[in-house]
Coordinates of C-alpha atoms in Angstrom, one line a residue:
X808 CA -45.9 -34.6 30.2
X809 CA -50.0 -34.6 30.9
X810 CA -48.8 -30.6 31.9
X811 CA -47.5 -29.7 28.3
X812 CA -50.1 -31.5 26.9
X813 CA -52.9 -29.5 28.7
X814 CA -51.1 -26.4 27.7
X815 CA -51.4 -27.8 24.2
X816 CA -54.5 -28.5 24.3
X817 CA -56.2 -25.6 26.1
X818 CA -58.1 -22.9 24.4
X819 CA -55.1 -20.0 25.7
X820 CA -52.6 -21.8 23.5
X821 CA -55.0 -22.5 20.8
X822 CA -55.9 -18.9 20.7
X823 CA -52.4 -17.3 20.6
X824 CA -51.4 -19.9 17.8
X825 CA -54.6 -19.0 15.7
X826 CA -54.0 -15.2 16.5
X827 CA -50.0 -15.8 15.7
X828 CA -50.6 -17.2 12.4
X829 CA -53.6 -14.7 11.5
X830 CA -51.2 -11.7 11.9
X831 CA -48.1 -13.9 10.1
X832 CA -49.3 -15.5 7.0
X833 CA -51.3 -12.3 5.9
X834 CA -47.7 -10.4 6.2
X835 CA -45.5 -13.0 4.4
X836 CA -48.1 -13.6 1.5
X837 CA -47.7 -10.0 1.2
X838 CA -43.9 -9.6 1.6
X839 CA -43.8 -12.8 -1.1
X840 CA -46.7 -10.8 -3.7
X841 CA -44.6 -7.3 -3.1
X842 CA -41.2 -9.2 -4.2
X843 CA -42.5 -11.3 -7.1
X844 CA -44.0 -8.2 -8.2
X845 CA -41.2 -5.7 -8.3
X846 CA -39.3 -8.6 -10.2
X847 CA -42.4 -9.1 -12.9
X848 CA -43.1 -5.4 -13.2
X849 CA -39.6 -4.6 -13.9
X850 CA -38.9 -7.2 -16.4
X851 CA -41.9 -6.3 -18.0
X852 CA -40.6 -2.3 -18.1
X853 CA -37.5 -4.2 -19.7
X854 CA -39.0 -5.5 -22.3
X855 CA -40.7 -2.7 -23.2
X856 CA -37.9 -1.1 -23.2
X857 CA -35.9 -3.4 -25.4
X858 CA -38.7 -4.0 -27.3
X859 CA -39.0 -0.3 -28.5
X860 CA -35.4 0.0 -28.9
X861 CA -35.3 -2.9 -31.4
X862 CA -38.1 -1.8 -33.5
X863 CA -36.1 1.4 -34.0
X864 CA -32.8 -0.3 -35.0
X865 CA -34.3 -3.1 -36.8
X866 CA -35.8 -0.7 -39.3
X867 CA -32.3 1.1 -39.5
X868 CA -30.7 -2.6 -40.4
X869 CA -33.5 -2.8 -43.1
X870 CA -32.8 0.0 -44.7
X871 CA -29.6 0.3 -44.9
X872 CA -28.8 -3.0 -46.1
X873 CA -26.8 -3.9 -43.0
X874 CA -27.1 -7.4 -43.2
X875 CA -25.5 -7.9 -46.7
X876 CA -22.5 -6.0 -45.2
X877 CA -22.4 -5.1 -41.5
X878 CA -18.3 -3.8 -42.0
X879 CA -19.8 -0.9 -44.4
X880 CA -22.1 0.7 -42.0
X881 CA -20.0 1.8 -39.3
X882 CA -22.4 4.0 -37.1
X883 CA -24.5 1.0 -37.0
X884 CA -21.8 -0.4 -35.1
X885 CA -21.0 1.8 -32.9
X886 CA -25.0 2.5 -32.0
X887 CA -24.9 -1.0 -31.5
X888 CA -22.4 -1.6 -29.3
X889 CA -22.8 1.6 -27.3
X890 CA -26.3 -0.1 -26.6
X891 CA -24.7 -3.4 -25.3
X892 CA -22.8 -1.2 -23.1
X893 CA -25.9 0.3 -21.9
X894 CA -27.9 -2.8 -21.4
X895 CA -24.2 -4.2 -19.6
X896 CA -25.3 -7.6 -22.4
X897 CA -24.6 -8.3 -25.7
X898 CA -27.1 -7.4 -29.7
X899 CA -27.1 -10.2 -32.5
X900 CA -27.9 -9.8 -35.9
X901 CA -28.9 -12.7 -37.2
X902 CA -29.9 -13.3 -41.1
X903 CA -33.2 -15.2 -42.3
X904 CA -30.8 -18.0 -42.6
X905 CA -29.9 -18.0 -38.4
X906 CA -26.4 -17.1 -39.4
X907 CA -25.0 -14.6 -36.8
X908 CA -23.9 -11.6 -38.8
X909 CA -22.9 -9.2 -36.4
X910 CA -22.5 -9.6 -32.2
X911 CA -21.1 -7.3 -30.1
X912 CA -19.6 -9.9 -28.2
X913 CA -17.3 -11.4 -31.2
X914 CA -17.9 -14.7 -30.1
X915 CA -21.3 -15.9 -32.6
X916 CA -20.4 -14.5 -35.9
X917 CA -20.2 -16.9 -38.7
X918 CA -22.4 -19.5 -36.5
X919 CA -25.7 -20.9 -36.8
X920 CA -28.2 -20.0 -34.2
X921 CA -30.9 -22.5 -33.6
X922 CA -33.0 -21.3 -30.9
X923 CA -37.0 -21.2 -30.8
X924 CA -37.7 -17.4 -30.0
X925 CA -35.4 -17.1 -32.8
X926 CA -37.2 -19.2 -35.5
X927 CA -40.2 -17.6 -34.3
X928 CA -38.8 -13.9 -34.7
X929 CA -37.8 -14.9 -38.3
X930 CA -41.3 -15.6 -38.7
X931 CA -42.1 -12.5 -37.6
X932 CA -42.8 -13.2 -33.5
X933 CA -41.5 -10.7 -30.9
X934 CA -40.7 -12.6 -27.9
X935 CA -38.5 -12.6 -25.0
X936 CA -37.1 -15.2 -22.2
X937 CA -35.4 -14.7 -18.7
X938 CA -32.5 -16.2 -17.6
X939 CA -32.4 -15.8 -14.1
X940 CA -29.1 -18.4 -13.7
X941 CA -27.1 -15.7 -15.8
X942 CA -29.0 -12.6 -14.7
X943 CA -30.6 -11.3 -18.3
X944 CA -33.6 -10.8 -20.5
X945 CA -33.5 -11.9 -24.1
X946 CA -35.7 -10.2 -26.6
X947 CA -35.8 -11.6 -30.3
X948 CA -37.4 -8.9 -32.5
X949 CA -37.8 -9.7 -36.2
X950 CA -36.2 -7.3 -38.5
X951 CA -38.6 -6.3 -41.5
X952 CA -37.8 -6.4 -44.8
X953 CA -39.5 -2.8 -46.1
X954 CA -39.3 -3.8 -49.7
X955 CA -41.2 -6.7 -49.8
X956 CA -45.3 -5.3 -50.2
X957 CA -48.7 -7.1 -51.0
X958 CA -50.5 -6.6 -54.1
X959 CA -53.9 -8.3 -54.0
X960 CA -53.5 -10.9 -51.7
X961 CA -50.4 -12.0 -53.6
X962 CA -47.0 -11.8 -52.2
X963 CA -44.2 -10.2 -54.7
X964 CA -41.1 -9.1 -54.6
X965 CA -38.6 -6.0 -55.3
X966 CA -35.6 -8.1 -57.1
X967 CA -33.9 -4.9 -58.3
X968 CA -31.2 -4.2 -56.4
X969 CA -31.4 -2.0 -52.3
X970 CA -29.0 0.7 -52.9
X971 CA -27.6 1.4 -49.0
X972 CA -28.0 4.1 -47.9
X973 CA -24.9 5.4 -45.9
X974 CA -22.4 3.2 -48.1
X975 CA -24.0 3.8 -52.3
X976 CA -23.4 0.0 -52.6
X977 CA -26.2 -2.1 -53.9
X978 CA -27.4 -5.3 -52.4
X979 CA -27.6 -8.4 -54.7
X980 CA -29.5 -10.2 -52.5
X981 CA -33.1 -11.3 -53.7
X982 CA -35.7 -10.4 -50.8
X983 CA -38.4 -12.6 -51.1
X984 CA -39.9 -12.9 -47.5
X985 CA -41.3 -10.4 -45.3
X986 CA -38.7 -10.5 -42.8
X987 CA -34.9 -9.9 -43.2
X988 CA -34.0 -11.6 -40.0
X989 CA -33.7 -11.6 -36.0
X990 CA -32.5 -9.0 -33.9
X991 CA -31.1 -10.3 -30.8
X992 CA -30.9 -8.1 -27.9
X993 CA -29.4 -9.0 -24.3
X994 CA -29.8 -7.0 -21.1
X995 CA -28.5 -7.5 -17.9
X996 CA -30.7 -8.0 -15.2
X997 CA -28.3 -7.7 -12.3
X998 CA -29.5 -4.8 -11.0
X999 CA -33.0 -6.2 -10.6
X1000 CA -31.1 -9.4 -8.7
X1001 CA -29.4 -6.3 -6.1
X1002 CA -32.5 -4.7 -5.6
X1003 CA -34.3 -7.9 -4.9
X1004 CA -32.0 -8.6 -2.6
X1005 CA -32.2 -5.4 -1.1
X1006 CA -36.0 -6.0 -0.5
X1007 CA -35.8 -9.6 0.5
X1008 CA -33.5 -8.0 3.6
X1009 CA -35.7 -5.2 4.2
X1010 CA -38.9 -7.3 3.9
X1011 CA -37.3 -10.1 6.3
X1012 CA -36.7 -7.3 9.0
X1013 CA -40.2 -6.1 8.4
X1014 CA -41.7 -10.0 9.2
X1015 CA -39.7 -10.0 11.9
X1016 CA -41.1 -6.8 13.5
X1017 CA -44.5 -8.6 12.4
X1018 CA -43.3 -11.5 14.3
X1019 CA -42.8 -10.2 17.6
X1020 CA -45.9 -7.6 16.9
X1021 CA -47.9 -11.2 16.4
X1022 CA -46.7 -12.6 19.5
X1023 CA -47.2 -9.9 21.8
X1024 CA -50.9 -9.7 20.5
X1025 CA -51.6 -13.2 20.5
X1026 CA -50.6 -13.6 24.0
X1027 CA -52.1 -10.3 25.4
X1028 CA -55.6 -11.8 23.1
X1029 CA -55.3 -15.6 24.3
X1030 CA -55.2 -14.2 28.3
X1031 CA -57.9 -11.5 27.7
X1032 CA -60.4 -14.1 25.6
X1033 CA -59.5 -17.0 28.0
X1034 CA -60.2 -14.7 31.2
X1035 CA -63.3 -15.7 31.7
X1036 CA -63.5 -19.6 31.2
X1037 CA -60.4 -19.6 33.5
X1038 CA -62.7 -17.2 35.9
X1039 CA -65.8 -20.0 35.8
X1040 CA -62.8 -22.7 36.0
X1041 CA -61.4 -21.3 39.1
X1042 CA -65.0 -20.7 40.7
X1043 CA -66.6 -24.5 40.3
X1044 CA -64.6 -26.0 43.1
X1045 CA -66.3 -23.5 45.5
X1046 CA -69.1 -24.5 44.5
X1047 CA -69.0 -27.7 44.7
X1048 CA -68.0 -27.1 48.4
X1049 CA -70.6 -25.1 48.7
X1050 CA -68.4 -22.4 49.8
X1051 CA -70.0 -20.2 46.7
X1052 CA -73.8 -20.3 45.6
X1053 CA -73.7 -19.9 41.7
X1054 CA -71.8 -18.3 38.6
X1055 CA -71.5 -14.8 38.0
X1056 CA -73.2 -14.3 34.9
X1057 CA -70.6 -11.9 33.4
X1058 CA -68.4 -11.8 30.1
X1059 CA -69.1 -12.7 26.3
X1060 CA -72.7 -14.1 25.8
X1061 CA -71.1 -17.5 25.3
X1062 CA -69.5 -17.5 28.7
X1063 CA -72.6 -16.0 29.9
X1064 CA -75.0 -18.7 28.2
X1065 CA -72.4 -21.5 30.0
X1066 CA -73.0 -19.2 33.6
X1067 CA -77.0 -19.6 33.1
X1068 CA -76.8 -22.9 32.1
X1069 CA -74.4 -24.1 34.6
X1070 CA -76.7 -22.5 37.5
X1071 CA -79.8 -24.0 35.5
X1072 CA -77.9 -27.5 36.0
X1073 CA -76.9 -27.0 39.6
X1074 CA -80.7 -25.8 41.0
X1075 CA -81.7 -28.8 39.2
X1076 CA -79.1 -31.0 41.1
X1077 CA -80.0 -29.3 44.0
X1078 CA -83.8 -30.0 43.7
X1079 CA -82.8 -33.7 42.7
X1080 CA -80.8 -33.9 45.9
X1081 CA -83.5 -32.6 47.7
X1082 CA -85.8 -34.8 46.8
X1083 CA -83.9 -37.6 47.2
X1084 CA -83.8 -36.8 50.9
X1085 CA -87.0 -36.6 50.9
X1086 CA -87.6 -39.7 48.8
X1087 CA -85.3 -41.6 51.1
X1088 CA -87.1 -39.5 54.2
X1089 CA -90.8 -40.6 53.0
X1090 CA -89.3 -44.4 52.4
X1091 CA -88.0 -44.6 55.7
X1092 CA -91.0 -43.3 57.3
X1093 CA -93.6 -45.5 55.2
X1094 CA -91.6 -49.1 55.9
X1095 CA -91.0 -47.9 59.6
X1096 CA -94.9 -47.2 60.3
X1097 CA -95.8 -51.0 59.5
X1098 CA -93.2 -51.9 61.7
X1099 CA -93.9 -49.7 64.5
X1100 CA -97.7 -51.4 64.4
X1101 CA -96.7 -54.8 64.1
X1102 CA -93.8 -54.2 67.0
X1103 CA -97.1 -52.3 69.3
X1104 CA -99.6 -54.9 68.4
X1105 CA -96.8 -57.5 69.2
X1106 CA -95.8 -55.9 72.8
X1107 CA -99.5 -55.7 73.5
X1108 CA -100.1 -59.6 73.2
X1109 CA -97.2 -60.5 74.9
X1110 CA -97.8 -58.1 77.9
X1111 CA -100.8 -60.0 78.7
X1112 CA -99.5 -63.2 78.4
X1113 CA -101.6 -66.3 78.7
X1114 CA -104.6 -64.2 79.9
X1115 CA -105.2 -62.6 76.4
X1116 CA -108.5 -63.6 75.3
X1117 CA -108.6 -65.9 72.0
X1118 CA -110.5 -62.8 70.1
X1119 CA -108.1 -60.0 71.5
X1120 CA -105.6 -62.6 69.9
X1121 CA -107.0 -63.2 66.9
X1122 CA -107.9 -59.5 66.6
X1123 CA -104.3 -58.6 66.8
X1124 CA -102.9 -61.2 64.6
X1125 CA -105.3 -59.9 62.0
X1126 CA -104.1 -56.7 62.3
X1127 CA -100.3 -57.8 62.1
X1128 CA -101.1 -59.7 59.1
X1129 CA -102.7 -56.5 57.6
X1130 CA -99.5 -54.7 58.3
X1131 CA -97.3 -57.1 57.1
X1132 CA -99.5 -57.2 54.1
X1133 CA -98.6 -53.3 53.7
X1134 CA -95.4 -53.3 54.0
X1135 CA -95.2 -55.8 51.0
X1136 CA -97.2 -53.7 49.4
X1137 CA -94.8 -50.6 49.8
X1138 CA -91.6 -52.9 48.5
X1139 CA -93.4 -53.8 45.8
X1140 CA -94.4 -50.6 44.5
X1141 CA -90.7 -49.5 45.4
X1142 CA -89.1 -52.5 42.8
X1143 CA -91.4 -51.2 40.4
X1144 CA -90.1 -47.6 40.8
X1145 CA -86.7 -48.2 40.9
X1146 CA -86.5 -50.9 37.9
X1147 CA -88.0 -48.3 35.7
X1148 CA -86.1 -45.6 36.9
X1149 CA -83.0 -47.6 35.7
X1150 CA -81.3 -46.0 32.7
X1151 CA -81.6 -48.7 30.0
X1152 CA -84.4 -50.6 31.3
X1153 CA -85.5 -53.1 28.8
X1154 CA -88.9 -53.7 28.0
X1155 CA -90.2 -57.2 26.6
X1156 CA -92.6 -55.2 23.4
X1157 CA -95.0 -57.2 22.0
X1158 CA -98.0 -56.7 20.3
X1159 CA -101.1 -56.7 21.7
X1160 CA -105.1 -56.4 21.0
X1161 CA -105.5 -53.8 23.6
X1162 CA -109.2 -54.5 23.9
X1163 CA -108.5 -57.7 25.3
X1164 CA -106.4 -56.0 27.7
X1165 CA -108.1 -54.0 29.2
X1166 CA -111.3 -56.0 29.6
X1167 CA -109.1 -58.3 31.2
X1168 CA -107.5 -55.7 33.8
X1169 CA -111.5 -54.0 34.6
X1170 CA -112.6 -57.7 34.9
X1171 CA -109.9 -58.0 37.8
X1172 CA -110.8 -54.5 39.1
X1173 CA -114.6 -55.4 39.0
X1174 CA -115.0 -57.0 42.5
X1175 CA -113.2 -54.2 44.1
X1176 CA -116.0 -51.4 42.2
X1177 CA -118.4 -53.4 43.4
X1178 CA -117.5 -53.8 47.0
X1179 CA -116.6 -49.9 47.0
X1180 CA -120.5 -49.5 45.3
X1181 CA -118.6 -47.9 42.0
X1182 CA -120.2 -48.9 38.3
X1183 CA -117.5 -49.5 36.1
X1184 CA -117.9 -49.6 32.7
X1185 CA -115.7 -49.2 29.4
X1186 CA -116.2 -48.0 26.0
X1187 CA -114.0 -49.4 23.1
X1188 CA -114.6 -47.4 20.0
X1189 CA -112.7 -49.6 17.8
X1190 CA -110.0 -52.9 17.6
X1191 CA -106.9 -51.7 18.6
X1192 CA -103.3 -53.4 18.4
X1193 CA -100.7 -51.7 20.2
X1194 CA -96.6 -52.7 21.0
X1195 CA -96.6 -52.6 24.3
X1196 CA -95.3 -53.9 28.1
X1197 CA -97.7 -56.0 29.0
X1198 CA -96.8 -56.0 32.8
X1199 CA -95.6 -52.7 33.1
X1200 CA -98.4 -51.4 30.7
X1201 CA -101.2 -53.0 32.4
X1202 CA -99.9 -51.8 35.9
X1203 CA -100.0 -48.2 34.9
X1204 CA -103.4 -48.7 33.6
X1205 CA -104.6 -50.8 36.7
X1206 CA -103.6 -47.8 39.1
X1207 CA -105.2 -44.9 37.4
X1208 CA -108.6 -47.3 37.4
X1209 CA -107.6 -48.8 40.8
X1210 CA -107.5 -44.5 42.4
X1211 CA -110.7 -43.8 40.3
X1212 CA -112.5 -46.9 42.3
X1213 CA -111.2 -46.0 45.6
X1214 CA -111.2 -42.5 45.5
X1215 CA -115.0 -42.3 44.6
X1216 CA -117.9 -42.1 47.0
X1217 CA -120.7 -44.9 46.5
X1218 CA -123.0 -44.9 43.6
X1219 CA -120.1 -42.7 42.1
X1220 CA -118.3 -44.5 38.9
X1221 CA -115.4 -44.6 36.6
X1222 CA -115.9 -45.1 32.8
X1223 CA -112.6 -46.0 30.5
X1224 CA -112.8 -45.6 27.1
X1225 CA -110.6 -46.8 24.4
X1226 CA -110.0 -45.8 21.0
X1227 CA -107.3 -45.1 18.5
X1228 CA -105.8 -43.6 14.9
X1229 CA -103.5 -43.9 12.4
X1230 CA -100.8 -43.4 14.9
X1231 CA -101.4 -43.4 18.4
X1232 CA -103.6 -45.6 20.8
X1233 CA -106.0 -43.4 23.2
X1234 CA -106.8 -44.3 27.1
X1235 CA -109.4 -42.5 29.4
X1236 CA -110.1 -42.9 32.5
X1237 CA -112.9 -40.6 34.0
X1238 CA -114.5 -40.9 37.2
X1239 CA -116.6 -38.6 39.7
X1240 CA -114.5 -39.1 42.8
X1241 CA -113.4 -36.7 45.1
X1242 CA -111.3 -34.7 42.6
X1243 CA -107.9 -33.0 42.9
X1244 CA -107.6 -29.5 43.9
X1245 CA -105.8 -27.1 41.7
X1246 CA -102.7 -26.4 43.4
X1247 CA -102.1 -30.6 43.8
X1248 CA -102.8 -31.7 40.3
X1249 CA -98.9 -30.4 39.3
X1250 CA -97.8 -32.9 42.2
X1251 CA -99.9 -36.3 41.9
X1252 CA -97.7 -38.0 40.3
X1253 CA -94.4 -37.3 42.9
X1254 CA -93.1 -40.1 44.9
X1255 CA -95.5 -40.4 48.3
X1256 CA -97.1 -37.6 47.3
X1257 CA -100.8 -37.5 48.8
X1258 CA -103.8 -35.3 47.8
X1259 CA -105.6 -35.9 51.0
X1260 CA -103.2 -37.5 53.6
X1261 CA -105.7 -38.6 55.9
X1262 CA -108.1 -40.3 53.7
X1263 CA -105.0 -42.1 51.9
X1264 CA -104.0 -43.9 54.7
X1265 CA -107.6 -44.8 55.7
X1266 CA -107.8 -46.5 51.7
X1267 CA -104.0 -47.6 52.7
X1268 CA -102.3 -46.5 49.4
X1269 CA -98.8 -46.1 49.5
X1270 CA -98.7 -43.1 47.3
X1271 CA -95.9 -44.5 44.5
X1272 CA -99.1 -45.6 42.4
X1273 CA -99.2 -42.6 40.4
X1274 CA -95.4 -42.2 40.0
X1275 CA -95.5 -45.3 38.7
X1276 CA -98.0 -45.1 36.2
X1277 CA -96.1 -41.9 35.1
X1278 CA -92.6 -43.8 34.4
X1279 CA -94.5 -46.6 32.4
X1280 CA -96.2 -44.5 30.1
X1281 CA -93.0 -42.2 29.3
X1282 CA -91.0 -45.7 29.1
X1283 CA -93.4 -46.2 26.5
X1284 CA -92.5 -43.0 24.9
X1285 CA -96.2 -42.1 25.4
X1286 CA -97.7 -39.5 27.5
X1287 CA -100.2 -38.9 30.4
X1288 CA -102.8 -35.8 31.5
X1289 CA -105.2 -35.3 33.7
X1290 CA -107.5 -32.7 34.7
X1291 CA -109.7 -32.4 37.8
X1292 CA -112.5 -30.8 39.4
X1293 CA -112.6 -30.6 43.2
X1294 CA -116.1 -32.7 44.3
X1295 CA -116.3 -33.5 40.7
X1296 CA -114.6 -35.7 39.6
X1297 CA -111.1 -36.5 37.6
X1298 CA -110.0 -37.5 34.0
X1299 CA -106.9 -38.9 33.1
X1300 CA -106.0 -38.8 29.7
X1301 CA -103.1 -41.6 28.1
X1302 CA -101.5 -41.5 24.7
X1303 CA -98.7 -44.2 23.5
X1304 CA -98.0 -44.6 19.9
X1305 CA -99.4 -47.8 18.6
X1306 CA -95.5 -48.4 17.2
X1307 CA -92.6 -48.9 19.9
X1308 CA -89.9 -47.1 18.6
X1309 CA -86.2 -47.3 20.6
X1310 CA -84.9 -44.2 21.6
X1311 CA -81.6 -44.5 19.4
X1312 CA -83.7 -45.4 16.3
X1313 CA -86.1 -42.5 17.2
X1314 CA -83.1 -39.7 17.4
X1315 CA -82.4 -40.5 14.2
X1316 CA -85.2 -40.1 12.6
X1317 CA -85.5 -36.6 14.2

C-alpha cells in the first residue's frame, strides 16, 4: 500500500499525469469546438438558405393572391411541393388569421396554428428553431402584403379588389395589415445528424491516437525530468556512508541549486562534527588537567608519609584546593554554554535601569582592577531601561570587563561606556591590554579558544568566557564587535534592542 502511494505521490507520476492531461484536454476541447461548429455553421447555411428561398415564394403568394385560393394556382403547388421534396420536410401557408391554408403534408389544412415564431412572423419576424429530437429546422418567414403602402406616416389601404395573376379572379378580401401571413418552411436535418456522426467516429479515433501519443510522451518526459532528482536520490546514501564526497552539480539549475546547497549543508555538518570533536577533545583535556594536578600533588604528600613538613602540606593542599577551585570553574562555564545552546531556552525578561546594572557588576569587578593595578572607570551618557536577562546579561557583560582587567598590563585600564537611542541600548568596553592579533580576532569567541595559550593558563581562564558572552548577546537578539590592535589595546562593541522581541513574534513582523 505505502508502495502505490509513493508512486502516487512522487514527482514521476505527477509529471506524466500533468503531461497526459496537457496533451488530452487541448485535443478534446478541440474535437468538441470542431463538432459543435460544423453543426452551427451548417444550420446557419440552412437558414440562409431557407431563408432566401421563402422571401422568393412569399412574394409569389402575395401576388398572386394564393392565399384567397391556393386550388387556383396550381404551379404554386407544385413549386411548393417539389421544394418539400427537396428539403426531404414539409411548407405551410398559413393566413394572418394562423389558419393553415395549404401544407404539403395534408395533415394541417383547415387548423389553427398557435405557435410563437409564428405569431411573430405574422408580425412581420423572420425566425427559425431546431428540432434536434425530429432532425429539422423550422423557418417562419412572413409573407408581405405588397398592396398595403404608407402615406405620411399614416397606414391605408388598397380595398379595391387583387386581380390574380395566373387565375383573372379577383380577391374580395380587404388587406388592411402589412403582412398577408406566415410561411412555414421545414427542412430535414438528417444529413447534418450522419455527418456528425461521421465526425464524432473520426474525431474519437483521432483522441485515441492523441491518447496513446499523450501517454508515450508523458512517460518518456516524467523519466527524463525526474532523472536527475532520482540521480541525487540514489547518491545520498553514499554519502552518508561516506563512500562518496559530495553531489555532482549537474542537470537543471534547480537540481543544480539543490546539488550546491546540499554540499553547502554537508561541509557545514562536517565542520560542526569537527568541532564537536574538538569541543569534546578540548573538554576532556581541560577537566583531566585539574585532575592530573590534584592526583600528582596528592601522590606527592602521600609518598612522604608522616615525614612531610606541615608547610610542604599546607603548600600542597593549597594548591589542590586551587585546582579543585578550577575545575568548578570549567563546569560552570560549561552549564552556562550548554543551557544556552539549548534550542528554546527561555529567558526570565525584565526590565531593567541598565545604569544600575552595570555600576553594580564594575563595583564587583573593582577589587580585582585594583589588585591587577587596572583604573576602571564608566561613562553613562544617559538613563537607560532595557528588557533584559539579568543573569545571563550581566555575565556576558562581566567577562568582556573581567578579560579587559586581566588581560592588561599595570597602570593599563578599561573604560565602559553606556549609552542609548530610540531603539537600541549601546555597551563599550575598551581597554589597552595586550590586544588581539589580526588573524585571532575571527576566532575569540570559539569554545577554548586562546589568543595567547601560555599567558591564559598563567591568568587560569578556561577560555568558554567569550563563547559565552557571544550566545547571551545573540539570545538577546542583539549583537557583539570587537576590534583590536596588537600592544594596543581592544574594543568591544555590544548592541541589544532596548525591546525583547520573541523570535516567532519577530518573523512575523518581517
Amino acid at each position: 500500500m505505502n508502495k502505490f502511494k509513493r508512486f502516487f505521490t512522487g514527482m514521476r507520476f505527477l509529471v506524466f499525469l500533468v503531461t497526459f492531461l496537457a496533451a488530452l484536454i487541448p485535443a478534446g476541447l478541440l474535437s468538441y469546438s470542431f463538432l459543435r461548429l460544423y453543426e452551427s455553421k451548417q444550420i446557419s447555411t440552412d437558414y440562409s438558405q431557407i431563408t432566401s428561398q421563402s422571401k422568393l415564394l412569399a412574394n409569389q403568394i402575395a401576388s398572386t393572391g394564393y392565399i384567397d385560393d391556393p386550388s387556383q394556382v396550381d404551379f404554386l403547388n407544385a413549386e411548393m411541393t417539389a421544394l418539400a421534396n427537396a428539403y426531404s420536410g414539409r411548407i405551410m401557408v398559413i393566413d394572418s388569421s394562423l389558419h393553415v391554408v395549404k401544407d404539403t403534408y395534408g395533415a394541417e389544412e383547415g387548423r389553427t396554428i398557435v405557435w410563437t415564431n409564428a405569431v411573430r412572423a405574422a408580425r412581420g419576424e423572420t425566425s427559425y428553431t431546431v428540432d434536434r429530437k425530429d432532425h429539422a429546422i423550422i423557418v417562419a418567414a412572413p409573407i408581405p402584403n405588397l398592396s398595403y403602402v404608407k402615406d405620411s406616416g399614416q397606414k391605408t389601404a388598397n380595398t379595391d379588389s387583387l386581380t390574380n395573376s395566373g387565375t383573372g379572379q379577383k380577391s374580395s378580401q380587404t388587406n388592411i395589415g402589412p403582412y398577408l401571413g406566415v410561411l412555414l418552411t421545414v427542412k430535414s436535418t438528417e444529413y447534418i445528424s450522419q455527418n456528425f456522426s461521421f465526425y464524432q467516429d473520426s474525431t474519437w479515433e483521432g483522441l485515441l491516437l492523441t491518447l496513446i501519443f499523450a501517454g508515450l510522451l508523458a512517460f518518456f518526459f516524467s523519466r527524463f525530468l525526474s532523472a536527475p532528482l532520482q540521480k541525487i536520490i540514489e547518491r545520498i546514501p553514499k554519502i552518508q556512508d561516506d563512500s562518496e564526497d559530495s553531489l555532482p552539480v549537474k542537470g537543471y539549475r534547480e537540481t543544480q541549486e539543490i546539488a550546491v546547497e546540499f554540499n553547502d549543508f554537508k561541509q557545514k555538518m562536517q565542520t560542526i562534527d569537527s568541532s564537536r570533536s574538538e569541543f569534546v577533545s578540548n573538554v576532556s583535556h581541560e577537566l583531566k588537567t585539574p585532575l592530573a594536578s590534584i592526583k600528582v600533588l596528592a601522590d606527592s604528600i602521600n609518598s612522604m608519609g608522616d615525614q612531610a613538613p606541615i608547610e610542604m602540606y599546607r603548600e600542597f593542599m593549597g594548591d589542590i584546593t586551587h585546582e579543585i577551585d578550577r575545575e568548578t570553574s570549567i563546569i560552570n562555564d560549561l552549564l552556562s554554554l550548554v543551557k544556552m545552546d539549548k534550542s528554546g531556552v527561555s529567558l526570565e525578561i525584565k526590565s531593567m535601569n541598565l545604569n544600575d546594572l552595570m555600576e553594580s557588576l564594575l563595583r564587583r569587578l573593582r577589587p580585582l582592577a585594583e589588585k591587577q593595578g587596572v583604573e576602571l572607570v564608566m561613562e553613562s551618557f544617559r538613563p537607560v531601561v532595557c528588557d533584559v536577562d539579568e543573569v545571563k546579561f550581566t555575565l556576558a557583560i562581566m567577562n568582556l570587563v573581567e578579560n579587559g582587567i586581566k588581560y592588561n598590563h599595570e597602570g593599563g585600564w578599561v573604560h565602559v561606556t553606556l549609552n542609548s537611542d530610540y531603539e537600541y541600548c549601546y555597551i563599550k568596553v575598551k581597554d589597552s591590554g595586550m590586544g588581539i592579533p589580526e588573524d585571532s580576532i575571527d576566532h575569540i569567541f570559539e569554545r577554548f579558544y586562546r589568543v595567547d595559550k601560555s599567558h591564559s593558563r598563567e591568568i587560569g581562564g578556561t577560555g568558554l568566557g567569550l563563547a559565552i558572552t557571544w550566545n547571551a548577546i545573540k539570545l538577546h537578539h542583539g549583537e557583539i564587535k570587537v576590534s583590536s590592535i596588537l600592544g594596543e589595546g581592544t574594543t568591544f562593541d555590544v548592541r541589544v534592542p532596548l525591546r525583547y522581541i520573541q523570535e516567532e513574534n519577530q518573523e512575523e513582523k518581517k
